[in-house]
């Protein structure tokens, strides 16, 4: 067996003197079968098996529940603020905090570019997108231009 999936496993093979057993291959197949049975018995399969070997706590279920709760909060925030216009950089801070894309694993700062935030929404399979557009509005009887206002839109 050369590691090719289509090659037959020959525990018994032919020689000039007759048939012989490849004991090393037999041992490997028995060990693999035992390993697979252990993995199948565990809730999360291979990940749980490896965490037991290295004696580390496997927390995928807790992490999943926590991520799902954050995702639901983000979905509610986006629903509530859909079609809202964020005129200034300061007004976008709440949106950036809600999406929360970290710069790195140990870095507390967040990424703020519109493309990065849209990629995060797409990755989470949320049907929303942030668009940038120029606009203006009257503030204190003066026309104020905003060259890059943001708006949350729902994508179908």
Short mmCIF file of C-alpha atoms in Angstrom, two decimals:
data_model
loop_
_atom_site.label_atom_id
_atom_site.label_comp_id
_atom_site.label_asym_id
_atom_site.label_seq_id
_atom_site.Cartn_x
_atom_site.Cartn_y
_atom_site.Cartn_z
CA UNK A 1 0.00 0.00 0.00
CA UNK A 2 1.61 3.25 -1.15
CA UNK A 3 -0.97 5.61 0.31
CA UNK A 4 -3.10 5.54 -2.81
CA UNK A 5 -6.80 5.23 -2.01
CA UNK A 6 -7.54 3.04 -5.05
CA UNK A 7 -4.82 0.48 -4.26
CA UNK A 8 -6.07 -2.73 -2.57
CA UNK A 9 -4.88 -3.55 0.94
CA UNK A 10 -3.02 -6.84 0.77
CA UNK A 11 -2.90 -8.52 4.16
CA UNK A 12 -2.56 -11.89 2.48
CA UNK A 13 -0.21 -12.04 -0.47
CA UNK A 14 1.16 -14.72 -2.80
CA UNK A 15 4.73 -15.94 -2.76
CA UNK A 16 6.49 -18.76 -4.57
CA UNK A 17 6.01 -21.04 -1.53
CA UNK A 18 2.32 -20.16 -1.15
CA UNK A 19 0.27 -17.51 0.65
CA UNK A 20 1.69 -15.40 3.48
CA UNK A 21 0.20 -12.88 5.91
CA UNK A 22 1.56 -9.36 6.16
CA UNK A 23 1.42 -9.05 9.97
CA UNK A 24 2.48 -5.41 10.00
CA UNK A 25 -0.41 -4.44 7.69
CA UNK A 26 -2.82 -6.55 9.77
CA UNK A 27 -1.68 -4.77 12.96
CA UNK A 28 -2.07 -1.34 11.31
CA UNK A 29 -5.62 -2.12 10.13
CA UNK A 30 -6.64 -3.37 13.58
CA UNK A 31 -5.12 -0.29 15.26
CA UNK A 32 -6.89 2.01 12.77
CA UNK A 33 -10.23 0.26 13.35
CA UNK A 34 -9.80 0.66 17.13
CA UNK A 35 -8.90 4.35 16.70
CA UNK A 36 -11.91 5.03 14.44
CA UNK A 37 -14.25 3.34 16.92
CA UNK A 38 -12.91 5.55 19.74
CA UNK A 39 -13.34 8.68 17.63
CA UNK A 40 -16.92 7.77 16.64
CA UNK A 41 -17.88 7.35 20.33
CA UNK A 42 -16.87 10.94 21.14
CA UNK A 43 -19.34 13.81 20.63
CA UNK A 44 -17.12 15.92 18.39
CA UNK A 45 -15.06 13.19 16.83
CA UNK A 46 -11.45 13.80 15.94
CA UNK A 47 -11.18 17.23 17.60
CA UNK A 48 -12.33 15.82 20.93
CA UNK A 49 -10.00 12.83 20.54
CA UNK A 50 -6.95 15.06 19.92
CA UNK A 51 -7.86 17.37 22.82
CA UNK A 52 -7.98 14.30 25.11
CA UNK A 53 -4.55 13.17 23.93
CA UNK A 54 -2.98 16.58 24.59
CA UNK A 55 -5.01 17.06 27.78
CA UNK A 56 -6.49 20.39 26.71
CA UNK A 57 -10.08 21.44 27.19
CA UNK A 58 -12.14 21.32 24.02
CA UNK A 59 -14.62 24.20 24.01
CA UNK A 60 -16.19 24.21 20.55
CA UNK A 61 -19.76 24.01 21.86
CA UNK A 62 -19.34 27.00 24.19
CA UNK A 63 -17.55 28.99 21.48
CA UNK A 64 -20.29 28.14 18.98
CA UNK A 65 -23.04 29.26 21.36
CA UNK A 66 -21.16 32.48 22.15
CA UNK A 67 -20.56 33.23 18.45
CA UNK A 68 -24.19 32.48 17.62
CA UNK A 69 -25.37 34.89 20.33
CA UNK A 70 -23.06 37.62 18.98
CA UNK A 71 -24.33 36.93 15.47
CA UNK A 72 -27.97 37.30 16.59
CA UNK A 73 -27.17 40.61 18.31
CA UNK A 74 -25.45 41.83 15.15
CA UNK A 75 -28.43 40.75 13.03
CA UNK A 76 -30.81 42.72 15.31
CA UNK A 77 -28.52 45.76 15.21
CA UNK A 78 -28.37 45.66 11.40
CA UNK A 79 -32.15 45.19 11.14
CA UNK A 80 -32.76 48.16 13.42
CA UNK A 81 -30.26 50.42 11.64
CA UNK A 82 -31.05 49.32 8.08
CA UNK A 83 -31.22 52.34 5.73
CA UNK A 84 -29.71 54.58 8.44
CA UNK A 85 -27.06 56.96 7.10
CA UNK A 86 -23.78 57.35 9.00
CA UNK A 87 -22.49 60.74 7.92
CA UNK A 88 -19.21 61.07 9.81
CA UNK A 89 -16.38 58.80 10.90
CA UNK A 90 -17.44 59.30 14.52
CA UNK A 91 -21.00 58.20 13.80
CA UNK A 92 -19.68 54.94 12.26
CA UNK A 93 -17.94 53.86 15.49
CA UNK A 94 -21.04 52.10 16.82
CA UNK A 95 -21.40 50.14 13.56
CA UNK A 96 -17.70 49.20 13.60
CA UNK A 97 -18.01 48.07 17.24
CA UNK A 98 -21.11 46.00 16.39
CA UNK A 99 -19.40 44.12 13.54
CA UNK A 100 -16.11 43.90 15.54
CA UNK A 101 -13.44 42.64 13.13
CA UNK A 102 -10.20 42.47 15.17
CA UNK A 103 -6.83 43.36 13.64
CA UNK A 104 -5.25 40.25 15.12
CA UNK A 105 -5.81 37.61 17.77
CA UNK A 106 -4.19 39.59 20.58
CA UNK A 107 -4.94 43.07 19.23
CA UNK A 108 -7.91 44.89 20.76
CA UNK A 109 -8.15 47.40 17.90
CA UNK A 110 -10.73 46.86 15.16
CA UNK A 111 -10.57 47.05 11.38
CA UNK A 112 -12.61 49.95 10.02
CA UNK A 113 -12.56 49.81 6.22
CA UNK A 114 -15.88 49.31 4.48
CA UNK A 115 -14.61 46.38 2.37
CA UNK A 116 -13.40 44.53 5.48
CA UNK A 117 -16.72 45.07 7.24
CA UNK A 118 -18.66 43.88 4.19
CA UNK A 119 -16.46 40.78 3.97
CA UNK A 120 -17.23 40.03 7.63
CA UNK A 121 -20.97 40.35 6.96
CA UNK A 122 -20.67 38.09 3.93
CA UNK A 123 -18.61 35.55 5.90
CA UNK A 124 -21.31 35.44 8.61
CA UNK A 125 -23.90 34.98 5.84
CA UNK A 126 -25.83 38.07 6.91
CA UNK A 127 -27.99 39.60 4.15
CA UNK A 128 -26.68 43.13 4.70
CA UNK A 129 -24.11 45.34 3.02
CA UNK A 130 -22.61 48.72 3.81
CA UNK A 131 -22.42 51.17 0.92
CA UNK A 132 -20.52 54.43 0.68
CA UNK A 133 -21.95 57.40 -1.19
CA UNK A 134 -21.60 61.20 -1.32
CA UNK A 135 -24.44 63.24 0.12
CA UNK A 136 -25.23 66.53 1.78
CA UNK A 137 -27.70 67.89 4.29
CA UNK A 138 -28.63 71.21 5.82
CA UNK A 139 -27.20 71.77 9.32
CA UNK A 140 -27.88 75.12 11.08
CA UNK A 141 -29.06 76.73 7.83
CA UNK A 142 -25.86 75.68 6.02
CA UNK A 143 -25.39 73.03 3.37
CA UNK A 144 -22.83 70.48 4.64
CA UNK A 145 -21.30 67.97 2.20
CA UNK A 146 -20.39 64.45 3.24
CA UNK A 147 -18.23 62.85 0.52
CA UNK A 148 -18.27 59.33 2.01
CA UNK A 149 -21.40 58.67 4.05
CA UNK A 150 -22.23 55.05 4.87
CA UNK A 151 -25.58 53.29 4.76
CA UNK A 152 -26.63 49.76 5.71
CA UNK A 153 -28.76 48.11 3.06
CA UNK A 154 -30.44 44.71 2.99
CA UNK A 155 -29.30 42.45 0.16
CA UNK A 156 -31.76 39.89 -1.16
#
